[in-house]
Structures are given as structure tokens and as C-alpha cells.
Amino acid sequence: MKLTLVCPCLLGIEGLVADELRALQCENVRSENGRVYCDGDMQTVARININARYAERVMILLKNFQALSFEELFQGVKSIPWEQLLLKEDTFPVSGSSVKSQLFSISDCQAIIKKAIVERLKEKYNISWFEETGPLHKVRFWIMKDQVSIMIDTSGNGLHKRGYRKNALEAPIKETLAAAVAKLARVRSDGTIIDPFCGSGTILIEALMLAKNMAPGVKRKFNAEDWLNIPKKIWREERERAESLVLQDAKVQAFGFDIEDEAIELTIANAKKAGVFAHLKAQKRDIRDFKAETDYGCVLANPPYGERLLDREGAAELYRVMGKVFTPKRGWSYSIITPEDQFEKLFTKKADRRRKLYNGMIPCQLYMYYK
């Protein structure tokens, strides 16, 4: 069955998601703000869920239509062939959002959509009651300027939940964003990666997984794996495919530094869970002691900032120190993500390249230095 899929993502990384989907052999890839679309089948659903580094989840887009009234919403949803995706015992909760639309009550929209699905299935299965004791199919809706999108979520937990980060320090960077930073910094399979503020190790782990071509979702489970109308072999085949593509001989090495003992312990523990510990060393070290000791290296940093862990003056002083120790050197690059709009002034160097990204809801810039 041919499907239209939609992958929501953090603002600013739509291009990375689109490129990744093309690399995964998805068809008709196209993007808009905060989401990327493609065409495929259930094998594609499994492949994206297991391999996607930058997307937040994978959803099957069932229908787009306009609705200015609850009757139009009801009829639009009821016209969808739900019986092709939902068995009579399946569980199908409804959730979603509405922005700048006539139908602004989320709870009312949920109720109407649920009723429409039930009425459609009643007619198709010739039963009057659905116990919903079977596999979970999360129905999601977006209503934007009266345009309705109806989808089913195949992922379950967001794709940023890889499974290795059971514990984290305050204000960790999201795994999908960390992976994007590593990609934009052009991490290599034979390179050296350094994070001088490693926290719980997320940036280093994502960078190592990228360098080794390790699929981030190979060890976790997805909602659609329980769907009875999808062959289990699809998921087995896609996991085997992903594992066969890992670069076993990658020479990449990573170093994590932090001033907190707990951060070093967490980085080591999470790296072990992620399967990249053999390539990583972590130790306690202040940023003031940073030195570019090897012939080449790639520094990836998400330093503490005023809105988060430090007061603004403390953060400003930290940026000044970074400007002194991150010295230009052939073979070295520095990529720093921060919401501080005065960063270049405090760092005392204008970035060779800047990229606007979002860390959660906080607008940031990725400042890249490589000359």
C-alpha cells in the first residue's frame, strides 16, 4: 500500500531531514516549516523510524481537507478508509492542535474526530462497540488556518528517545538537535571529536553514532511494530540492514570534558548504553585548560548560558574564555550552539558560518569556525 508520510522536525533542520530521507531511498521528498513529507510503504515506515537521526517522529498522512464547521470535520474524517489501518480491536486515541482556525476547541475536535472514526468502523465491521484492547494507533490532527491534516503516529515515543539516555543533567540538548549539530560540523569517521561541556554526553554520543553510521533507533521499539496488519519481518529486515551498514573499522575518537564529576559519570554510562564507549574518553577538566593538542579536531559545544544554568554575566565570561582557548588552527573547527545574540562580540571572533536552530523552544545560533 502506497503511503504519504510526514516527519515533524525541529525548525532549522528540515534540509537535513529531507537529505536523510532521500538517502534512505524515500520517494517524492518535499519539506515545509517544521515537517518533511515523502512517499513510501510500510517498509519505508520501518526504515525511517529505525534510521532517522533528525526527525521527531514518523506519521502516516491520511487526508488533508478544509473544515470550517464540525460537520465538515466529521464528514472529512469519516471519508477516510479507516478499516484499512484499524482492526476492530485496535486502540485509537485522538490528539492534536489547532491554530488560527474556526475550529479552535481541541477537546471538541478530538470528540468529533473520534466519533467519525467510530461511525465509519461501525459500518465496515457491523459492530456497535469497540473495546479498544488491541495495539495502539495514535490518531493525530493538525488544523492550521482551517486546513485539516489527519495522521496516524507510527513511532510512539519521539524519535529523539534513542534509549541510551536514562539519566541527564539539567537542561540537556535534545538528541535530534545534537545529531544535527554533528552533521553540520561535518564529523568524520576518522576524526577527533571534543565536547568541553559534555554534560550527560549527548553531543558526543550522537556524533560518534553519526561517524560510525549507527542507526539511532535500532535498539528501541516503535508503536507500529505491534500493528497486526504489518508483517514482523519488515522490522527484522530493516534492523539487519541498518546493522550491516555500521562502520566497524571507524577510527573516530571522542573526548568529553566537564567540571562536574557527575557529568563525567553520566557521559560514560550513557556511552556504554549507546554502544560507543570504546571510542570515548571522559575526564574532569575546566574550559580554561582546553588545548588543541592533536593535529586536527572538531569541537562541538553547547555551553551553559544565562537563560539556563548560569547568570548572564557568568555566561558572558565563559564565552570570553572560549574565545581565548578556541584558537584558529589548521585542521581544527569549532561549532558552538547558543541563544546569546552577542556571542560573536563576547567570543571576539566573527563566525565563518552561522545557522539558526532551535533548542526546544529557545531560538539559537550555531556558530561555526573553521578557517
Short mmCIF file of C-alpha atoms in Angstrom, two decimals:
data_model
loop_
_atom_site.label_atom_id
_atom_site.label_comp_id
_atom_site.label_asym_id
_atom_site.label_seq_id
_atom_site.Cartn_x
_atom_site.Cartn_y
_atom_site.Cartn_z
CA MET A 1 0.00 0.00 0.00
CA LYS A 2 1.43 3.35 -1.07
CA LEU A 3 1.56 5.87 1.77
CA THR A 4 2.24 9.55 2.25
CA LEU A 5 4.46 10.02 5.29
CA VAL A 6 5.18 13.16 7.29
CA CYS A 7 8.17 13.61 9.61
CA PRO A 8 7.90 16.57 12.03
CA CYS A 9 11.25 18.09 12.97
CA LEU A 10 12.84 20.97 14.84
CA LEU A 11 12.79 24.26 12.96
CA GLY A 12 16.00 24.86 11.06
CA ILE A 13 16.89 21.27 10.22
CA GLU A 14 14.27 20.50 7.56
CA GLY A 15 17.04 20.28 4.94
CA LEU A 16 18.92 17.66 6.94
CA VAL A 17 15.77 15.58 7.36
CA ALA A 18 14.98 15.84 3.63
CA ASP A 19 18.52 14.79 2.65
CA GLU A 20 18.35 11.86 5.06
CA LEU A 21 15.02 10.66 3.67
CA ARG A 22 16.45 10.75 0.15
CA ALA A 23 19.46 8.74 1.34
CA LEU A 24 17.00 6.19 2.78
CA GLN A 25 15.51 5.87 -0.73
CA CYS A 26 12.23 7.60 0.11
CA GLU A 27 10.30 8.97 -2.86
CA ASN A 28 8.95 12.45 -3.64
CA VAL A 29 10.61 14.16 -0.67
CA ARG A 30 9.38 17.72 0.00
CA SER A 31 9.60 19.99 3.01
CA GLU A 32 7.92 22.93 4.73
CA ASN A 33 8.42 24.64 8.09
CA GLY A 34 8.83 22.04 10.80
CA ARG A 35 7.96 18.98 8.73
CA VAL A 36 9.15 16.92 5.78
CA TYR A 37 6.97 14.72 3.56
CA CYS A 38 7.77 11.68 1.45
CA ASP A 39 6.06 8.72 -0.22
CA GLY A 40 6.64 5.07 0.59
CA ASP A 41 5.15 1.94 2.10
CA MET A 42 5.23 0.09 5.43
CA GLN A 43 8.84 -0.95 4.76
CA THR A 44 9.63 2.76 4.45
CA VAL A 45 7.89 3.40 7.76
CA ALA A 46 10.17 0.89 9.47
CA ARG A 47 13.30 2.16 7.70
CA ILE A 48 12.76 5.80 8.68
CA ASN A 49 11.87 5.02 12.30
CA ILE A 50 14.99 2.91 12.76
CA ASN A 51 17.43 5.16 10.88
CA ALA A 52 16.24 8.77 11.24
CA ARG A 53 18.65 10.96 13.24
CA TYR A 54 16.99 14.35 12.89
CA ALA A 55 13.20 13.80 12.56
CA GLU A 56 10.99 13.75 15.67
CA ARG A 57 8.58 11.02 14.55
CA VAL A 58 7.06 9.29 11.51
CA MET A 59 3.36 9.66 10.78
CA ILE A 60 1.11 8.35 8.04
CA LEU A 61 -0.78 11.23 6.45
CA LEU A 62 -4.31 10.04 5.71
CA LYS A 63 -6.01 13.17 4.39
CA ASN A 64 -5.78 16.94 4.01
CA PHE A 65 -9.01 18.92 3.72
CA GLN A 66 -10.65 22.20 4.69
CA ALA A 67 -13.12 22.35 7.59
CA LEU A 68 -14.96 25.48 8.68
CA SER A 69 -17.57 23.58 10.72
CA PHE A 70 -17.76 20.49 12.87
CA GLU A 71 -19.94 18.83 10.22
CA GLU A 72 -17.22 19.34 7.61
CA LEU A 73 -14.65 17.96 10.04
CA PHE A 74 -16.86 14.93 10.77
CA GLN A 75 -17.51 14.14 7.10
CA GLY A 76 -13.88 14.67 6.12
CA VAL A 77 -12.66 12.23 8.76
CA LYS A 78 -15.42 9.69 8.11
CA SER A 79 -14.49 9.54 4.42
CA ILE A 80 -11.05 8.13 5.28
CA PRO A 81 -10.83 4.31 4.80
CA TRP A 82 -10.01 3.63 8.45
CA GLU A 83 -10.72 -0.09 8.05
CA GLN A 84 -7.51 -0.39 6.02
CA LEU A 85 -5.42 0.64 9.04
CA LEU A 86 -7.54 -0.14 12.11
CA LEU A 87 -8.70 -3.61 13.10
CA LYS A 88 -11.83 -3.83 15.23
CA GLU A 89 -9.88 -4.47 18.44
CA ASP A 90 -7.28 -1.72 17.94
CA THR A 91 -6.89 1.24 20.32
CA PHE A 92 -7.11 4.67 18.67
CA PRO A 93 -6.89 7.74 20.96
CA VAL A 94 -7.09 11.15 19.27
CA SER A 95 -4.93 14.23 19.99
CA GLY A 96 -3.85 17.30 18.10
CA SER A 97 -3.65 21.06 17.75
CA SER A 98 -5.50 23.95 16.12
CA VAL A 99 -4.01 27.32 15.16
CA LYS A 100 -5.73 30.32 13.58
CA SER A 101 -8.81 28.26 12.67
CA GLN A 102 -12.60 28.41 13.03
CA LEU A 103 -12.47 25.10 14.91
CA PHE A 104 -10.32 26.17 17.84
CA SER A 105 -11.58 23.90 20.65
CA ILE A 106 -9.16 20.98 20.87
CA SER A 107 -11.46 18.86 23.03
CA ASP A 108 -14.40 19.33 20.64
CA CYS A 109 -12.23 18.48 17.65
CA GLN A 110 -11.00 15.35 19.41
CA ALA A 111 -14.56 14.25 20.15
CA ILE A 112 -15.77 14.87 16.58
CA ILE A 113 -12.83 13.04 15.02
CA LYS A 114 -13.22 10.09 17.38
CA LYS A 115 -16.95 9.89 16.62
CA ALA A 116 -16.33 9.99 12.87
CA ILE A 117 -13.82 7.13 13.06
CA VAL A 118 -16.18 5.04 15.19
CA GLU A 119 -19.11 5.63 12.85
CA ARG A 120 -17.01 4.58 9.85
CA LEU A 121 -15.80 1.41 11.58
CA LYS A 122 -19.30 0.56 12.83
CA GLU A 123 -20.48 0.42 9.23
CA LYS A 124 -17.49 -1.57 7.99
CA TYR A 125 -17.27 -4.10 10.83
CA ASN A 126 -21.01 -4.23 11.59
CA ILE A 127 -20.48 -3.86 15.35
CA SER A 128 -21.70 -1.14 17.70
CA TRP A 129 -18.98 -1.10 20.37
CA PHE A 130 -15.18 -1.01 20.21
CA GLU A 131 -13.41 -2.15 23.37
CA GLU A 132 -10.01 -0.85 22.14
CA THR A 133 -7.92 -3.52 23.82
CA GLY A 134 -5.59 -4.10 20.87
CA PRO A 135 -2.42 -2.41 19.58
CA LEU A 136 -2.12 1.36 19.93
CA HIS A 137 -2.76 3.60 16.91
CA LYS A 138 -2.40 7.25 17.93
CA VAL A 139 -4.54 9.43 15.67
CA ARG A 140 -3.19 12.96 15.41
CA PHE A 141 -4.65 16.06 13.79
CA TRP A 142 -3.26 19.45 12.82
CA ILE A 143 -5.63 22.29 11.96
CA MET A 144 -3.85 25.34 10.57
CA LYS A 145 -5.86 28.20 9.06
CA ASP A 146 -8.85 25.85 8.63
CA GLN A 147 -6.78 23.24 6.78
CA VAL A 148 -7.03 19.85 8.49
CA SER A 149 -4.39 17.12 8.38
CA ILE A 150 -5.30 13.69 9.79
CA MET A 151 -2.47 11.27 10.60
CA ILE A 152 -1.57 8.11 12.47
CA ASP A 153 1.62 8.11 14.53
CA THR A 154 3.85 5.09 13.85
CA SER A 155 6.66 6.00 16.27
CA GLY A 156 5.14 6.22 19.74
CA ASN A 157 7.79 7.91 21.85
CA GLY A 158 9.55 10.68 19.93
CA LEU A 159 12.49 9.54 17.82
CA HIS A 160 14.83 11.64 19.97
CA LYS A 161 14.33 9.00 22.68
CA ARG A 162 17.04 6.63 21.48
CA GLY A 163 17.09 4.64 24.70
CA TYR A 164 20.62 5.35 25.92
CA ARG A 165 19.95 8.46 27.99
CA LYS A 166 18.21 7.16 31.09
CA ASN A 167 19.70 9.96 33.13
CA ALA A 168 20.70 13.50 32.26
CA LEU A 169 21.88 16.64 33.96
CA GLU A 170 19.79 19.80 33.98
CA ALA A 171 18.99 21.31 30.55
CA PRO A 172 20.32 18.61 28.20
CA ILE A 173 20.36 19.17 24.47
CA LYS A 174 17.80 17.14 22.51
CA GLU A 175 19.31 14.10 20.79
CA THR A 176 17.95 15.08 17.37
CA LEU A 177 19.47 18.55 17.68
CA ALA A 178 22.78 17.13 18.87
CA ALA A 179 22.85 14.87 15.81
CA ALA A 180 22.11 17.88 13.59
CA VAL A 181 24.98 19.85 15.14
CA ALA A 182 27.34 16.94 14.49
CA LYS A 183 26.18 16.67 10.88
CA LEU A 184 26.53 20.41 10.23
CA ALA A 185 30.02 20.29 11.74
CA ARG A 186 30.92 17.54 9.25
CA VAL A 187 32.03 14.95 11.75
CA ARG A 188 34.17 12.28 10.07
CA SER A 189 34.62 8.56 10.65
CA ASP A 190 38.37 9.04 11.13
CA GLY A 191 38.25 12.31 13.08
CA THR A 192 38.66 13.54 16.63
CA ILE A 193 35.63 15.00 18.42
CA ILE A 194 35.78 17.09 21.58
CA ASP A 195 32.98 18.42 23.78
CA PRO A 196 34.37 20.66 26.54
CA PHE A 197 30.94 20.86 28.27
CA CYS A 198 29.89 17.24 27.84
CA GLY A 199 27.09 17.16 30.43
CA SER A 200 25.43 13.76 30.00
CA GLY A 201 27.35 13.07 26.77
CA THR A 202 24.55 13.58 24.26
CA ILE A 203 26.52 15.55 21.66
CA LEU A 204 29.48 13.16 21.79
CA ILE A 205 27.28 10.07 21.58
CA GLU A 206 25.29 11.41 18.64
CA ALA A 207 28.49 12.46 16.88
CA LEU A 208 30.02 9.02 17.36
CA MET A 209 26.86 7.27 16.14
CA LEU A 210 26.92 9.50 13.05
CA ALA A 211 30.63 8.87 12.43
CA LYS A 212 30.12 5.10 12.72
CA ASN A 213 26.85 5.18 10.74
CA MET A 214 24.97 3.58 13.62
CA ALA A 215 21.19 3.78 13.23
CA PRO A 216 19.86 5.58 16.34
CA GLY A 217 16.62 3.59 16.59
CA VAL A 218 17.95 0.08 16.07
CA LYS A 219 17.66 -0.86 19.77
CA ARG A 220 14.29 0.72 20.62
CA LYS A 221 10.69 -0.22 19.87
CA PHE A 222 8.03 1.64 17.88
CA ASN A 223 4.24 1.64 18.11
CA ALA A 224 3.77 0.29 14.59
CA GLU A 225 5.74 -2.85 15.45
CA ASP A 226 2.68 -4.08 17.34
CA TRP A 227 0.25 -3.44 14.49
CA LEU A 228 -1.20 -6.77 13.42
CA ASN A 229 -1.53 -5.74 9.76
CA ILE A 230 2.23 -5.14 9.32
CA PRO A 231 4.48 -8.22 8.85
CA LYS A 232 7.00 -8.52 11.69
CA LYS A 233 9.69 -9.45 9.17
CA ILE A 234 9.74 -5.87 7.88
CA TRP A 235 11.17 -4.62 11.17
CA ARG A 236 13.62 -7.51 11.40
CA GLU A 237 14.85 -6.90 7.85
CA GLU A 238 15.31 -3.17 8.43
CA ARG A 239 17.23 -3.70 11.68
CA GLU A 240 19.50 -6.21 9.95
CA ARG A 241 20.02 -3.76 7.09
CA ALA A 242 20.92 -0.95 9.49
CA GLU A 243 23.34 -3.11 11.46
CA SER A 244 25.07 -4.26 8.27
CA LEU A 245 25.86 -0.62 7.39
CA VAL A 246 27.72 0.20 10.63
CA LEU A 247 31.34 1.21 10.01
CA GLN A 248 33.01 -1.36 12.25
CA ASP A 249 36.53 -0.14 11.43
CA ALA A 250 35.86 3.57 12.05
CA LYS A 251 38.87 5.26 13.66
CA VAL A 252 36.88 8.11 15.20
CA GLN A 253 37.72 9.11 18.77
CA ALA A 254 35.89 11.42 21.14
CA PHE A 255 36.86 13.30 24.29
CA GLY A 256 34.42 14.72 26.81
CA PHE A 257 35.34 17.26 29.47
CA ASP A 258 33.30 18.85 32.23
CA ILE A 259 33.87 20.44 35.64
CA GLU A 260 31.28 18.18 37.31
CA ASP A 261 32.14 14.63 38.40
CA GLU A 262 28.51 13.62 37.87
CA ALA A 263 28.70 14.75 34.23
CA ILE A 264 31.71 12.53 33.56
CA GLU A 265 29.99 9.55 35.19
CA LEU A 266 26.82 10.12 33.16
CA THR A 267 28.70 10.52 29.90
CA ILE A 268 30.50 7.23 30.44
CA ALA A 269 27.31 5.39 31.49
CA ASN A 270 25.29 6.70 28.54
CA ALA A 271 28.09 5.97 26.05
CA LYS A 272 28.14 2.37 27.25
CA LYS A 273 24.36 2.07 26.75
CA ALA A 274 24.68 3.57 23.27
CA GLY A 275 27.46 1.16 22.29
CA VAL A 276 30.11 3.80 21.56
CA PHE A 277 32.16 3.71 24.76
CA ALA A 278 35.15 2.11 23.01
CA HIS A 279 35.64 5.36 21.09
CA LEU A 280 35.21 7.76 24.01
CA LYS A 281 37.24 9.10 26.92
CA ALA A 282 35.83 11.48 29.52
CA GLN A 283 37.53 13.34 32.34
CA LYS A 284 37.12 16.34 34.60
CA ARG A 285 38.63 19.47 33.09
CA ASP A 286 37.90 23.19 33.13
CA ILE A 287 37.41 25.04 29.84
CA ARG A 288 40.33 27.29 30.80
CA ASP A 289 42.61 24.27 30.42
CA PHE A 290 41.50 23.47 26.88
CA LYS A 291 44.30 22.96 24.34
CA ALA A 292 44.27 21.90 20.71
CA GLU A 293 46.76 19.09 21.32
CA THR A 294 46.29 16.92 18.21
CA ASP A 295 46.89 17.66 14.53
CA TYR A 296 43.17 18.03 13.86
CA GLY A 297 39.91 18.05 15.78
CA CYS A 298 36.26 19.01 15.75
CA VAL A 299 34.95 20.82 18.83
CA LEU A 300 31.18 20.63 19.42
CA ALA A 301 29.92 22.72 22.30
CA ASN A 302 26.60 23.52 23.95
CA PRO A 303 27.91 25.79 26.72
CA PRO A 304 25.80 26.80 29.74
CA TYR A 305 24.03 30.09 29.16
CA GLY A 306 22.17 32.77 31.12
CA GLU A 307 18.64 31.53 30.38
CA ARG A 308 19.60 28.10 31.53
CA LEU A 309 22.27 27.32 34.12
CA LEU A 310 24.40 30.41 34.64
CA ASP A 311 23.55 34.03 35.25
CA ARG A 312 24.11 36.12 32.14
CA GLU A 313 27.36 37.70 33.35
CA GLY A 314 28.74 34.28 34.23
CA ALA A 315 27.83 33.04 30.77
CA ALA A 316 29.40 36.10 29.15
CA GLU A 317 32.68 35.44 30.99
CA LEU A 318 32.56 31.83 29.82
CA TYR A 319 32.25 32.96 26.19
CA ARG A 320 35.26 35.27 26.63
CA VAL A 321 37.32 32.36 27.93
CA MET A 322 36.22 30.21 24.98
CA GLY A 323 37.36 32.95 22.61
CA LYS A 324 40.83 32.78 24.15
CA VAL A 325 41.26 28.99 24.20
CA PHE A 326 39.50 28.11 20.92
CA THR A 327 42.33 29.43 18.78
CA PRO A 328 42.34 29.14 14.97
CA LYS A 329 44.47 26.19 13.91
CA ARG A 330 44.76 24.34 10.61
CA GLY A 331 42.76 21.11 10.79
CA TRP A 332 40.55 22.32 13.66
CA SER A 333 36.94 23.50 13.68
CA TYR A 334 34.70 24.82 16.46
CA SER A 335 30.90 24.63 16.43
CA ILE A 336 29.10 26.31 19.30
CA ILE A 337 25.33 26.42 19.76
CA THR A 338 23.93 29.20 21.96
CA PRO A 339 20.96 31.60 22.20
CA GLU A 340 23.26 34.50 23.10
CA ASP A 341 22.91 37.06 20.29
CA GLN A 342 26.07 38.85 21.47
CA PHE A 343 28.14 35.67 21.29
CA GLU A 344 30.48 36.77 18.50
CA LYS A 345 31.24 40.02 20.32
CA LEU A 346 31.98 38.18 23.57
CA PHE A 347 33.92 35.44 21.76
CA THR A 348 35.77 38.26 19.89
CA LYS A 349 35.63 36.45 16.53
CA LYS A 350 33.05 36.58 13.77
CA ALA A 351 31.84 33.11 12.79
CA ASP A 352 32.78 31.71 9.39
CA ARG A 353 29.23 30.43 9.14
CA ARG A 354 26.04 30.71 11.18
CA ARG A 355 22.95 28.51 11.24
CA LYS A 356 19.67 29.30 13.02
CA LEU A 357 18.40 26.36 15.08
CA TYR A 358 16.02 25.74 17.97
CA ASN A 359 16.93 24.03 21.25
CA GLY A 360 13.43 23.10 22.35
CA MET A 361 11.54 26.41 22.09
CA ILE A 362 14.67 28.52 22.51
CA PRO A 363 15.95 30.12 19.27
CA CYS A 364 19.69 29.60 18.93
CA GLN A 365 22.52 30.10 16.51
CA LEU A 366 25.13 27.50 15.61
CA TYR A 367 28.37 29.46 15.25
CA MET A 368 30.91 27.61 13.13
CA TYR A 369 34.62 28.46 12.97
CA TYR A 370 36.87 26.53 10.63
CA LYS A 371 39.29 28.96 8.99
#
